[in-house]
PDB file of C-alpha atoms and ligand atoms in Angstrom:
ATOM      1  CA  SER A 198     129.781  95.236 186.949  1.00 42.00           C
ATOM      2  CA  MET A 199     129.347  91.992 188.859  1.00 45.00           C
ATOM      3  CA  MET A 200     127.012  93.649 191.325  1.00 51.00           C
ATOM      4  CA  HIS A 201     124.721  94.936 188.612  1.00 54.00           C
ATOM      5  CA  SER A 202     124.631  91.719 186.667  1.00 49.00           C
ATOM      6  CA  ASP A 203     123.938  89.798 189.888  1.00 48.00           C
ATOM      7  CA  VAL A 204     121.088  92.075 190.780  1.00 46.00           C
ATOM      8  CA  PHE A 205     119.754  92.412 187.299  1.00 62.00           C
ATOM      9  CA  HIS A 206     119.587  88.944 185.888  1.00 68.00           C
ATOM     10  CA  THR A 207     117.014  88.068 188.472  1.00 76.00           C
ATOM     11  CA  GLU A 208     114.376  85.389 188.781  1.00 83.00           C
ATOM     12  CA  LEU A 209     110.807  86.507 189.251  1.00 93.00           C
ATOM     13  CA  GLU A 210     109.281  86.452 192.700  1.00 93.00           C
ATOM     14  CA  VAL A 211     105.585  86.012 193.314  1.00 93.00           C
ATOM     15  CA  ILE A 212     103.701  88.674 195.240  1.00 93.00           C
ATOM     16  CA  HIS A 213      99.969  88.185 195.758  1.00 92.00           C
ATOM     17  CA  GLU A 214     100.163  85.562 192.989  1.00 93.00           C
ATOM     18  CA  ILE A 215     101.765  87.982 190.457  1.00 96.00           C
ATOM     19  CA  PRO A 216     105.368  87.317 189.293  1.00 96.00           C
ATOM     20  CA  LEU A 217     107.438  90.489 189.768  1.00 95.00           C
ATOM     21  CA  TYR A 218     111.125  91.398 189.689  1.00 91.00           C
ATOM     22  CA  ARG A 219     112.789  90.549 192.981  1.00 88.00           C
ATOM     23  CA  PRO A 220     114.194  94.094 193.621  1.00 86.00           C
ATOM     24  CA  PHE A 221     110.647  95.476 193.221  1.00 89.00           C
ATOM     25  CA  VAL A 222     109.235  92.986 195.681  1.00 90.00           C
ATOM     26  CA  GLU A 223     111.889  93.908 198.247  1.00 88.00           C
ATOM     27  CA  LYS A 224     110.621  97.514 198.276  1.00 88.00           C
ATOM     28  CA  TRP A 225     106.965  96.561 197.978  1.00 92.00           C
ATOM     29  CA  ALA A 226     105.881  98.251 201.249  1.00 92.00           C
ATOM     30  CA  GLN A 227     106.811 101.685 199.805  1.00 90.00           C
ATOM     31  CA  VAL A 228     104.669 101.099 196.727  1.00 92.00           C
ATOM     32  CA  GLU A 229     101.707  99.771 198.645  1.00 93.00           C
ATOM     33  CA  SER A 230     101.632 102.751 200.991  1.00 93.00           C
ATOM     34  CA  PHE A 231     102.062 105.348 198.244  1.00 91.00           C
ATOM     35  CA  GLN A 232      99.810 108.379 198.713  1.00 92.00           C
ATOM     36  CA  ALA A 233      98.396 109.661 195.432  1.00 92.00           C
ATOM     37  CA  ARG A 234      97.079 113.216 195.144  1.00 92.00           C
ATOM     38  CA  PRO A 235      93.682 113.877 193.555  1.00 94.00           C
ATOM     39  CA  ASP A 236      95.285 115.617 190.551  1.00 93.00           C
ATOM     40  CA  ASP A 237      97.829 112.858 189.895  1.00 94.00           C
ATOM     41  CA  LEU A 238      97.485 111.171 186.524  1.00 96.00           C
ATOM     42  CA  LEU A 239      98.267 107.474 186.319  1.00 97.00           C
ATOM     43  CA  ILE A 240      99.294 105.779 183.081  1.00 98.00           C
ATOM     44  CA  SER A 241      98.720 102.065 183.334  1.00 98.00           C
ATOM     45  CA  THR A 242      99.701  99.368 180.862  1.00 98.00           C
ATOM     46  CA  TYR A 243     100.739  95.759 180.606  1.00 98.00           C
ATOM     47  CA  PRO A 244     104.456  95.837 179.608  1.00 98.00           C
ATOM     48  CA  LYS A 245     105.214  96.454 175.916  1.00 98.00           C
ATOM     49  CA  SER A 246     101.821  97.982 175.122  1.00 98.00           C
ATOM     50  CA  GLY A 247     103.073 101.470 174.208  1.00 98.00           C
ATOM     51  CA  THR A 248     103.772 102.887 177.682  1.00 98.00           C
ATOM     52  CA  THR A 249     106.602 105.088 176.450  1.00 98.00           C
ATOM     53  CA  TRP A 250     104.532 106.364 173.537  1.00 98.00           C
ATOM     54  CA  ILE A 251     101.554 107.465 175.654  1.00 98.00           C
ATOM     55  CA  SER A 252     103.928 108.859 178.310  1.00 98.00           C
ATOM     56  CA  GLU A 253     105.628 111.077 175.723  1.00 98.00           C
ATOM     57  CA  ILE A 254     102.214 112.258 174.482  1.00 98.00           C
ATOM     58  CA  VAL A 255     101.107 113.119 178.033  1.00 97.00           C
ATOM     59  CA  ASP A 256     104.351 114.982 178.779  1.00 97.00           C
ATOM     60  CA  MET A 257     103.979 116.944 175.513  1.00 98.00           C
ATOM     61  CA  ILE A 258     100.411 117.848 176.506  1.00 97.00           C
ATOM     62  CA  TYR A 259     101.489 118.984 179.986  1.00 96.00           C
ATOM     63  CA  ASN A 260     104.167 121.132 178.333  1.00 97.00           C
ATOM     64  CA  ASN A 261     101.809 122.602 175.724  1.00 97.00           C
ATOM     65  CA  GLY A 262     103.672 121.001 172.829  1.00 98.00           C
ATOM     66  CA  ASP A 263     107.073 122.438 173.754  1.00 98.00           C
ATOM     67  CA  GLU A 264     109.443 119.720 172.546  1.00 96.00           C
ATOM     68  CA  GLU A 265     112.508 121.429 174.026  1.00 97.00           C
ATOM     69  CA  LYS A 266     110.953 121.192 177.485  1.00 97.00           C
ATOM     70  CA  CYS A 267     110.222 117.531 176.825  1.00 97.00           C
ATOM     71  CA  LYS A 268     113.926 116.982 176.149  1.00 97.00           C
ATOM     72  CA  ARG A 269     114.781 118.179 179.691  1.00 95.00           C
ATOM     73  CA  ASP A 270     115.277 114.588 180.862  1.00 95.00           C
ATOM     74  CA  ALA A 271     114.774 110.941 179.883  1.00 95.00           C
ATOM     75  CA  ILE A 272     111.184 109.726 179.662  1.00 96.00           C
ATOM     76  CA  PHE A 273     111.713 107.359 182.617  1.00 92.00           C
ATOM     77  CA  ASN A 274     112.440 110.423 184.796  1.00 91.00           C
ATOM     78  CA  ARG A 275     109.770 112.711 183.324  1.00 93.00           C
ATOM     79  CA  VAL A 276     107.045 110.089 183.848  1.00 94.00           C
ATOM     80  CA  PRO A 277     108.506 107.868 186.565  1.00 92.00           C
ATOM     81  CA  PHE A 278     107.811 104.197 186.895  1.00 92.00           C
ATOM     82  CA  MET A 279     105.959 103.808 190.191  1.00 91.00           C
ATOM     83  CA  GLU A 280     107.041 100.354 191.339  1.00 93.00           C
ATOM     84  CA  MET A 281     110.593 100.708 190.004  1.00 88.00           C
ATOM     85  CA  SER A 282     113.254  99.807 192.512  1.00 84.00           C
ATOM     86  CA  CYS A 283     116.754  98.789 191.482  1.00 78.00           C
ATOM     87  CA  PRO A 284     120.170  99.475 192.954  1.00 74.00           C
ATOM     88  CA  GLY A 285     121.891 102.032 190.712  1.00 73.00           C
ATOM     89  CA  LEU A 286     118.652 103.540 189.358  1.00 73.00           C
ATOM     90  CA  LEU A 287     116.275 106.063 190.941  1.00 68.00           C
ATOM     91  CA  SER A 288     113.320 104.333 192.510  1.00 72.00           C
ATOM     92  CA  GLY A 289     109.810 105.250 191.419  1.00 74.00           C
ATOM     93  CA  THR A 290     108.484 106.165 194.833  1.00 75.00           C
ATOM     94  CA  GLU A 291     111.394 108.598 195.379  1.00 72.00           C
ATOM     95  CA  GLN A 292     110.437 110.498 192.227  1.00 71.00           C
ATOM     96  CA  LEU A 293     106.686 110.525 192.693  1.00 64.00           C
ATOM     97  CA  ASP A 294     106.446 113.692 194.753  1.00 65.00           C
ATOM     98  CA  THR A 295     107.963 115.903 192.104  1.00 70.00           C
ATOM     99  CA  VAL A 296     105.887 115.001 189.053  1.00 81.00           C
ATOM    100  CA  PRO A 297     102.248 115.221 187.911  1.00 84.00           C
ATOM    101  CA  SER A 298     102.067 111.834 186.233  1.00 89.00           C
ATOM    102  CA  HIS A 299     103.245 108.318 186.948  1.00 90.00           C
ATOM    103  CA  ARG A 300     103.191 105.060 185.117  1.00 94.00           C
ATOM    104  CA  THR A 301     102.683 101.546 186.314  1.00 96.00           C
ATOM    105  CA  HIS A 302     102.362  98.020 184.985  1.00 97.00           C
ATOM    106  CA  LEU A 303     100.526  96.777 188.047  1.00 97.00           C
ATOM    107  CA  PRO A 304      97.351  94.734 187.631  1.00 97.00           C
ATOM    108  CA  VAL A 305      94.302  96.404 189.219  1.00 97.00           C
ATOM    109  CA  GLN A 306      94.396  94.319 192.368  1.00 96.00           C
ATOM    110  CA  LEU A 307      97.959  95.474 193.181  1.00 97.00           C
ATOM    111  CA  LEU A 308      97.481  99.205 192.576  1.00 97.00           C
ATOM    112  CA  PRO A 309      98.075 101.238 195.769  1.00 96.00           C
ATOM    113  CA  VAL A 310      94.604 101.934 197.191  1.00 97.00           C
ATOM    114  CA  SER A 311      95.131 105.694 197.394  1.00 96.00           C
ATOM    115  CA  PHE A 312      94.687 105.972 193.607  1.00 97.00           C
ATOM    116  CA  TRP A 313      91.145 104.628 193.998  1.00 98.00           C
ATOM    117  CA  GLU A 314      90.485 106.625 197.163  1.00 97.00           C
ATOM    118  CA  GLN A 315      91.587 109.874 195.510  1.00 97.00           C
ATOM    119  CA  ASP A 316      89.628 109.043 192.343  1.00 97.00           C
ATOM    120  CA  CYS A 317      92.663 109.941 190.197  1.00 97.00           C
ATOM    121  CA  LYS A 318      92.329 110.102 186.439  1.00 98.00           C
ATOM    122  CA  MET A 319      93.949 107.106 184.776  1.00 98.00           C
ATOM    123  CA  ILE A 320      94.840 106.240 181.204  1.00 98.00           C
ATOM    124  CA  TYR A 321      94.967 102.528 180.442  1.00 98.00           C
ATOM    125  CA  LEU A 322      96.604 101.541 177.157  1.00 98.00           C
ATOM    126  CA  ALA A 323      96.081  98.015 175.814  1.00 98.00           C
ATOM    127  CA  ARG A 324      97.805  96.325 172.870  1.00 98.00           C
ATOM    128  CA  ASN A 325      96.894  93.016 171.254  1.00 98.00           C
ATOM    129  CA  ALA A 326      98.320  89.987 173.035  1.00 98.00           C
ATOM    130  CA  LYS A 327     100.248  88.584 170.064  1.00 98.00           C
ATOM    131  CA  ASP A 328     102.257  91.748 169.382  1.00 98.00           C
ATOM    132  CA  VAL A 329     102.816  92.177 173.116  1.00 99.00           C
ATOM    133  CA  ALA A 330     104.241  88.648 173.346  1.00 99.00           C
ATOM    134  CA  VAL A 331     106.663  89.284 170.459  1.00 98.00           C
ATOM    135  CA  SER A 332     107.726  92.673 171.814  1.00 98.00           C
ATOM    136  CA  TYR A 333     108.145  91.228 175.329  1.00 98.00           C
ATOM    137  CA  TYR A 334     110.308  88.377 174.006  1.00 98.00           C
ATOM    138  CA  HIS A 335     112.731  90.899 172.494  1.00 98.00           C
ATOM    139  CA  PHE A 336     112.588  93.097 175.600  1.00 98.00           C
ATOM    140  CA  TYR A 337     113.427  90.138 177.865  1.00 96.00           C
ATOM    141  CA  GLN A 338     116.648  89.776 175.889  1.00 95.00           C
ATOM    142  CA  MET A 339     117.748  93.423 175.881  1.00 95.00           C
ATOM    143  CA  ALA A 340     116.581  94.539 179.344  1.00 94.00           C
ATOM    144  CA  LYS A 341     119.024  92.765 181.593  1.00 90.00           C
ATOM    145  CA  MET A 342     116.913  92.388 184.705  1.00 90.00           C
ATOM    146  CA  HIS A 343     114.827  89.667 183.106  1.00 93.00           C
ATOM    147  CA  PRO A 344     115.489  85.975 183.445  1.00 92.00           C
ATOM    148  CA  ASP A 345     116.496  84.111 180.282  1.00 92.00           C
ATOM    149  CA  PRO A 346     113.379  83.919 178.065  1.00 95.00           C
ATOM    150  CA  GLY A 347     114.473  80.651 176.435  1.00 96.00           C
ATOM    151  CA  THR A 348     113.341  79.986 172.868  1.00 98.00           C
ATOM    152  CA  TRP A 349     110.420  81.867 171.311  1.00 98.00           C
ATOM    153  CA  ASP A 350     108.235  78.789 171.708  1.00 98.00           C
ATOM    154  CA  GLU A 351     109.174  78.466 175.386  1.00 98.00           C
ATOM    155  CA  PHE A 352     108.580  82.152 176.019  1.00 98.00           C
ATOM    156  CA  LEU A 353     105.192  82.064 174.287  1.00 98.00           C
ATOM    157  CA  GLY A 354     104.167  79.212 176.575  1.00 98.00           C
ATOM    158  CA  LYS A 355     105.221  81.218 179.652  1.00 98.00           C
ATOM    159  CA  PHE A 356     103.377  84.276 178.373  1.00 98.00           C
ATOM    160  CA  MET A 357     100.166  82.306 177.875  1.00 98.00           C
ATOM    161  CA  ALA A 358     100.507  80.788 181.350  1.00 98.00           C
ATOM    162  CA  GLY A 359     101.070  84.242 182.925  1.00 98.00           C
ATOM    163  CA  LYS A 360     104.533  83.176 184.097  1.00 97.00           C
ATOM    164  CA  VAL A 361     106.248  86.365 182.917  1.00 98.00           C
ATOM    165  CA  ALA A 362     106.859  89.635 184.766  1.00 97.00           C
ATOM    166  CA  TYR A 363     103.493  91.182 185.762  1.00 98.00           C
ATOM    167  CA  GLY A 364     101.654  87.952 185.179  1.00 98.00           C
ATOM    168  CA  SER A 365      98.749  87.246 182.869  1.00 98.00           C
ATOM    169  CA  TRP A 366      98.082  89.681 180.007  1.00 98.00           C
ATOM    170  CA  TYR A 367      94.501  88.352 179.891  1.00 98.00           C
ATOM    171  CA  ASP A 368      93.766  89.132 183.547  1.00 98.00           C
ATOM    172  CA  HIS A 369      95.501  92.517 183.245  1.00 98.00           C
ATOM    173  CA  VAL A 370      93.431  93.884 180.346  1.00 98.00           C
ATOM    174  CA  LYS A 371      90.214  92.372 181.730  1.00 98.00           C
ATOM    175  CA  GLY A 372      90.848  93.696 185.239  1.00 98.00           C
ATOM    176  CA  TRP A 373      91.312  97.280 184.070  1.00 98.00           C
ATOM    177  CA  TRP A 374      88.434  96.919 181.601  1.00 98.00           C
ATOM    178  CA  GLU A 375      86.064  96.128 184.485  1.00 98.00           C
ATOM    179  CA  LYS A 376      87.397  98.973 186.653  1.00 98.00           C
ATOM    180  CA  LYS A 377      86.624 101.582 184.033  1.00 96.00           C
ATOM    181  CA  LYS A 378      82.921 101.150 184.781  1.00 96.00           C
ATOM    182  CA  ALA A 379      83.370 102.751 188.196  1.00 97.00           C
ATOM    183  CA  TYR A 380      86.460 104.982 187.909  1.00 98.00           C
ATOM    184  CA  ARG A 381      87.823 107.787 185.706  1.00 98.00           C
ATOM    185  CA  ILE A 382      89.748 105.574 183.312  1.00 98.00           C
ATOM    186  CA  LEU A 383      90.371 106.432 179.668  1.00 98.00           C
ATOM    187  CA  TYR A 384      90.825 102.991 178.077  1.00 98.00           C
ATOM    188  CA  MET A 385      92.865 103.200 174.890  1.00 98.00           C
ATOM    189  CA  PHE A 386      94.262 100.809 172.297  1.00 98.00           C
ATOM    190  CA  TYR A 387      97.696 100.792 170.631  1.00 98.00           C
ATOM    191  CA  GLU A 388      96.046  99.725 167.366  1.00 98.00           C
ATOM    192  CA  ASP A 389      93.748 102.799 167.416  1.00 98.00           C
ATOM    193  CA  MET A 390      96.787 105.001 168.004  1.00 98.00           C
ATOM    194  CA  LYS A 391      98.523 103.467 164.993  1.00 98.00           C
ATOM    195  CA  LYS A 392      95.422 103.940 162.848  1.00 98.00           C
ATOM    196  CA  ASP A 393      94.570 107.507 163.794  1.00 98.00           C
ATOM    197  CA  PRO A 394      97.053 109.002 166.267  1.00 98.00           C
ATOM    198  CA  LYS A 395      95.583 112.500 165.983  1.00 98.00           C
ATOM    199  CA  ARG A 396      92.117 111.353 167.011  1.00 98.00           C
ATOM    200  CA  GLU A 397      93.609 109.457 169.972  1.00 98.00           C
ATOM    201  CA  ILE A 398      95.693 112.479 171.082  1.00 98.00           C
ATOM    202  CA  GLU A 399      92.488 114.535 170.952  1.00 98.00           C
ATOM    203  CA  LYS A 400      90.776 111.958 173.200  1.00 98.00           C
ATOM    204  CA  VAL A 401      93.571 112.376 175.736  1.00 98.00           C
ATOM    205  CA  LEU A 402      93.269 116.173 175.544  1.00 98.00           C
ATOM    206  CA  GLN A 403      89.567 115.979 176.180  1.00 98.00           C
ATOM    207  CA  PHE A 404      90.036 113.550 179.062  1.00 98.00           C
ATOM    208  CA  LEU A 405      92.583 115.882 180.673  1.00 97.00           C
ATOM    209  CA  GLY A 406      90.358 118.904 180.069  1.00 97.00           C
ATOM    210  CA  LYS A 407      93.000 120.578 177.904  1.00 96.00           C
ATOM    211  CA  ASP A 408      92.348 122.668 174.843  1.00 96.00           C
ATOM    212  CA  LEU A 409      95.313 123.134 172.513  1.00 97.00           C
ATOM    213  CA  LYS A 410      95.476 124.812 169.103  1.00 98.00           C
ATOM    214  CA  GLU A 411      95.505 122.574 166.051  1.00 97.00           C
ATOM    215  CA  GLU A 412      99.110 123.536 165.235  1.00 98.00           C
ATOM    216  CA  VAL A 413     100.165 122.440 168.738  1.00 98.00           C
ATOM    217  CA  VAL A 414      98.320 119.138 168.326  1.00 98.00           C
ATOM    218  CA  ASN A 415     100.170 118.657 165.024  1.00 98.00           C
ATOM    219  CA  LYS A 416     103.489 119.296 166.794  1.00 98.00           C
ATOM    220  CA  ILE A 417     102.630 116.658 169.408  1.00 98.00           C
ATOM    221  CA  LEU A 418     101.670 114.263 166.623  1.00 98.00           C
ATOM    222  CA  HIS A 419     104.999 114.765 164.873  1.00 98.00           C
ATOM    223  CA  HIS A 420     107.170 114.640 168.010  1.00 98.00           C
ATOM    224  CA  THR A 421     105.550 111.374 169.206  1.00 98.00           C
ATOM    225  CA  SER A 422     105.724 109.484 165.901  1.00 98.00           C
ATOM    226  CA  PHE A 423     107.753 106.267 166.000  1.00 98.00           C
ATOM    227  CA  GLN A 424     110.445 107.721 163.686  1.00 98.00           C
ATOM    228  CA  GLU A 425     110.920 110.814 165.866  1.00 98.00           C
ATOM    229  CA  MET A 426     110.889 108.928 169.161  1.00 98.00           C
ATOM    230  CA  LYS A 427     113.317 106.315 167.850  1.00 98.00           C
ATOM    231  CA  LYS A 428     115.967 108.976 167.208  1.00 98.00           C
ATOM    232  CA  ASN A 429     115.211 111.026 170.346  1.00 98.00           C
ATOM    233  CA  PRO A 430     117.630 110.024 173.143  1.00 98.00           C
ATOM    234  CA  THR A 431     115.212 111.320 175.808  1.00 98.00           C
ATOM    235  CA  ALA A 432     112.483 108.996 174.488  1.00 98.00           C
ATOM    236  CA  ASN A 433     114.296 105.917 173.166  1.00 98.00           C
ATOM    237  CA  TYR A 434     115.819 104.626 176.441  1.00 97.00           C
ATOM    238  CA  GLU A 435     119.387 105.012 175.227  1.00 97.00           C
ATOM    239  CA  MET A 436     119.967 107.114 178.367  1.00 95.00           C
ATOM    240  CA  MET A 437     119.555 103.949 180.455  1.00 93.00           C
ATOM    241  CA  PRO A 438     122.912 102.551 181.577  1.00 90.00           C
ATOM    242  CA  THR A 439     124.084  99.792 179.225  1.00 89.00           C
ATOM    243  CA  TRP A 440     124.306  97.317 182.114  1.00 88.00           C
ATOM    244  CA  ALA A 441     120.523  97.684 182.371  1.00 90.00           C
ATOM    245  CA  MET A 442     119.570  97.753 178.686  1.00 94.00           C
ATOM    246  CA  ASP A 443     121.591  96.558 175.707  1.00 94.00           C
ATOM    247  CA  HIS A 444     120.180  98.088 172.534  1.00 97.00           C
ATOM    248  CA  SER A 445     122.640  96.140 170.381  1.00 96.00           C
ATOM    249  CA  VAL A 446     120.706  92.960 171.276  1.00 95.00           C
ATOM    250  CA  SER A 447     117.387  94.541 170.268  1.00 97.00           C
ATOM    251  CA  PRO A 448     116.614  98.267 170.257  1.00 98.00           C
ATOM    252  CA  PHE A 449     113.955  99.477 172.713  1.00 98.00           C
ATOM    253  CA  MET A 450     112.288 101.249 169.773  1.00 98.00           C
ATOM    254  CA  ARG A 451     112.159  98.020 167.831  1.00 98.00           C
ATOM    255  CA  LYS A 452     109.496  98.089 165.056  1.00 98.00           C
ATOM    256  CA  GLY A 453     106.546 100.024 166.439  1.00 98.00           C
ATOM    257  CA  MET A 454     103.980  98.320 164.207  1.00 98.00           C
ATOM    258  CA  SER A 455     100.806  96.265 164.491  1.00 98.00           C
ATOM    259  CA  GLY A 456     100.777  92.704 163.211  1.00 98.00           C
ATOM    260  CA  ASP A 457     104.515  91.955 163.535  1.00 98.00           C
ATOM    261  CA  TRP A 458     103.435  88.753 165.334  1.00 98.00           C
ATOM    262  CA  LYS A 459     102.843  87.235 161.889  1.00 98.00           C
ATOM    263  CA  ASN A 460     106.617  87.142 161.457  1.00 98.00           C
ATOM    264  CA  TYR A 461     107.027  85.030 164.617  1.00 98.00           C
ATOM    265  CA  PHE A 462     103.976  82.816 165.212  1.00 98.00           C
ATOM    266  CA  THR A 463     103.961  79.522 163.345  1.00 98.00           C
ATOM    267  CA  VAL A 464     100.586  78.290 162.055  1.00 98.00           C
ATOM    268  CA  ALA A 465     100.503  75.728 164.874  1.00 98.00           C
ATOM    269  CA  GLN A 466     101.394  78.276 167.569  1.00 98.00           C
ATOM    270  CA  ASN A 467      98.703  80.572 166.232  1.00 98.00           C
ATOM    271  CA  GLU A 468      96.021  77.901 166.415  1.00 98.00           C
ATOM    272  CA  ILE A 469      96.918  76.949 169.966  1.00 98.00           C
ATOM    273  CA  PHE A 470      97.114  80.618 170.952  1.00 98.00           C
ATOM    274  CA  ASP A 471      93.701  81.472 169.443  1.00 98.00           C
ATOM    275  CA  ALA A 472      91.970  78.592 171.224  1.00 98.00           C
ATOM    276  CA  HIS A 473      93.606  79.509 174.547  1.00 98.00           C
ATOM    277  CA  TYR A 474      92.764  83.204 173.998  1.00 98.00           C
ATOM    278  CA  LYS A 475      89.105  82.414 173.453  1.00 98.00           C
ATOM    279  CA  GLU A 476      89.026  80.429 176.677  1.00 98.00           C
ATOM    280  CA  GLN A 477      90.813  83.138 178.676  1.00 98.00           C
ATOM    281  CA  MET A 478      88.639  85.985 177.376  1.00 98.00           C
ATOM    282  CA  LYS A 479      85.342  84.134 177.624  1.00 97.00           C
ATOM    283  CA  GLY A 480      82.634  86.232 179.253  1.00 95.00           C
ATOM    284  CA  SER A 481      84.484  89.542 178.764  1.00 97.00           C
ATOM    285  CA  THR A 482      83.292  92.301 176.411  1.00 97.00           C
ATOM    286  CA  PHE A 483      86.945  93.317 175.838  1.00 98.00           C
ATOM    287  CA  LYS A 484      87.706  93.453 172.099  1.00 96.00           C
ATOM    288  CA  CYS A 485      91.042  94.197 170.489  1.00 95.00           C
ATOM    289  CA  GLN A 486      92.295  94.150 166.903  1.00 96.00           C
ATOM    290  CA  MET A 487      95.155  91.738 166.206  1.00 95.00           C
ATOM    291  CA  GLU A 488      96.292  93.818 163.227  1.00 92.00           C
ATOM    292  CA  ILE A 489      95.256  96.998 161.449  1.00 91.00           C
TER     293      ILE A 489
HETATM  294  P1  A3P B1905     107.850  96.786 169.452  1.00 57.54           P
HETATM  295  O1  A3P B1905     108.791  95.975 170.285  1.00 57.54           O
HETATM  296  O2  A3P B1905     106.736  95.940 168.869  1.00 57.54           O
HETATM  297  O3  A3P B1905     108.529  97.613 168.404  1.00 57.54           O
HETATM  298  P2  A3P B1905     106.519  99.945 176.155  1.00 57.54           P
HETATM  299  O4  A3P B1905     106.856 101.407 176.047  1.00 57.54           O
HETATM  300  O5  A3P B1905     105.216  99.682 176.829  1.00 57.54           O
HETATM  301  O6  A3P B1905     107.657  99.172 176.709  1.00 57.54           O
HETATM  302  O7  A3P B1905     106.248  99.419 174.677  1.00 57.54           O
HETATM  303  C1  A3P B1905     107.290  99.331 173.737  1.00 57.54           C
HETATM  304  C2  A3P B1905     106.693  99.062 172.375  1.00 57.54           C
HETATM  305  O8  A3P B1905     106.052 100.268 171.889  1.00 57.54           O
HETATM  306  C3  A3P B1905     107.752  98.700 171.339  1.00 57.54           C
HETATM  307  O9  A3P B1905     107.084  97.827 170.427  1.00 57.54           O
HETATM  308  C4  A3P B1905     108.050 100.069 170.740  1.00 57.54           C
HETATM  309  O10 A3P B1905     108.663 100.018 169.473  1.00 57.54           O
HETATM  310  C5  A3P B1905     106.640 100.628 170.650  1.00 57.54           C
HETATM  311  N1  A3P B1905     106.613 102.102 170.514  1.00 57.54           N
HETATM  312  C6  A3P B1905     107.278 103.016 171.247  1.00 57.54           C
HETATM  313  N2  A3P B1905     107.033 104.265 170.790  1.00 57.54           N
HETATM  314  C7  A3P B1905     106.185 104.131 169.741  1.00 57.54           C
HETATM  315  C8  A3P B1905     105.572 105.054 168.840  1.00 57.54           C
HETATM  316  N3  A3P B1905     105.789 106.359 168.919  1.00 57.54           N
HETATM  317  N4  A3P B1905     104.767 104.540 167.867  1.00 57.54           N
HETATM  318  C9  A3P B1905     104.548 103.217 167.767  1.00 57.54           C
HETATM  319  N5  A3P B1905     105.092 102.301 168.582  1.00 57.54           N
HETATM  320  C10 A3P B1905     105.921 102.749 169.565  1.00 57.54           C
END
C-alpha cells in the first residue's frame, strides 16, 4: 500500500553517529530502556553476517533438536529483532518478554546497558567484510525499507564509509571484539561455520552449558544447512509480507557461500578496498578469512 511504501522506503537517520532506519529511531527510547534478564541470550551481528543461521541453530538447541517445534513460527518471531519497529510488523521490544533469546545489529556503544549490567551471555557472529558488502547490496534491493543502494560501485563506497544502516562494519566487529575481553561473549565466524558447522554448533552447546546426544547434534546440523533453511518457510523469510521483502528481486537465502565477493569486486575495487581495510583495522588483533 501507499502507507507501507512511504514508511518503508526510508532514508537513514543518524542516532549517536550511527545511521539507522527512521522508524527504529522514532522508538529508540523503548530500546534504550530495555531491561534484560540475567538468563537472556543475545545474538549480535552486523547485518548479513549469518544472523538467521545462528538464530535457527540457537532455537534448535533450546528445543533439543525438535524441528517441528522450530516450525511453530517464523524465525523473526522465535528470535525477535530487538530494535525492530515498523508500522504493520510486531516491534522487537513488544516481543522480548516472551522469549529466551533476542538478536540485534547494534554496535556495542548502542546496546541497552542492562545487557552489560545483567552480564548476559552473548553470541557475536562476524563475517568477512567483502561478502557482507555483496550480501548487503542484494538485501538493500529486496528489503523495501532501505534507501536505493545505487550501483554496486556506489554502494561499496557507502559501505566503506559506514554510510549504510548500522554504520561501519569495521567499527562493529572491532567494538564487539574488544568487549569480549570483559564479558561473556562467544565470538564466532561465518567462515568457520561454513568450514566445520558441527564443531561450531558444539561450541555453542558448550557456551550455553547444554549437552545433547550426537544424533541430536546431527539433526541440528541437517536442519540448519543452507539447503534446508532455504526451503523452510519458517527460516527463509518468505513469511514476511511482500511489501516488506520482495524475494523475486533477490531471495533472502541468496547463495550462502564464502568468497562470492569475487564475482562482484573488480580488480581495482579490490585494491582500493584492501588498502582501506588495512587502514581501518590497524591496531586490532581481529582476523577474518576472506574465503575458505
Ligand atoms: P548471502 O546473501 O551471501 O547468500 P543475515 O541472516 O545476517 O541477514 O545474513 C544473511 C546471509 O546469510 C545470506 O548470505 C544468507 O544466504 C546467509 N545464510 C542464511 N542461512 C544460511 C545457512 N544455513 N548457511 C549459510 N549461509 C546462510
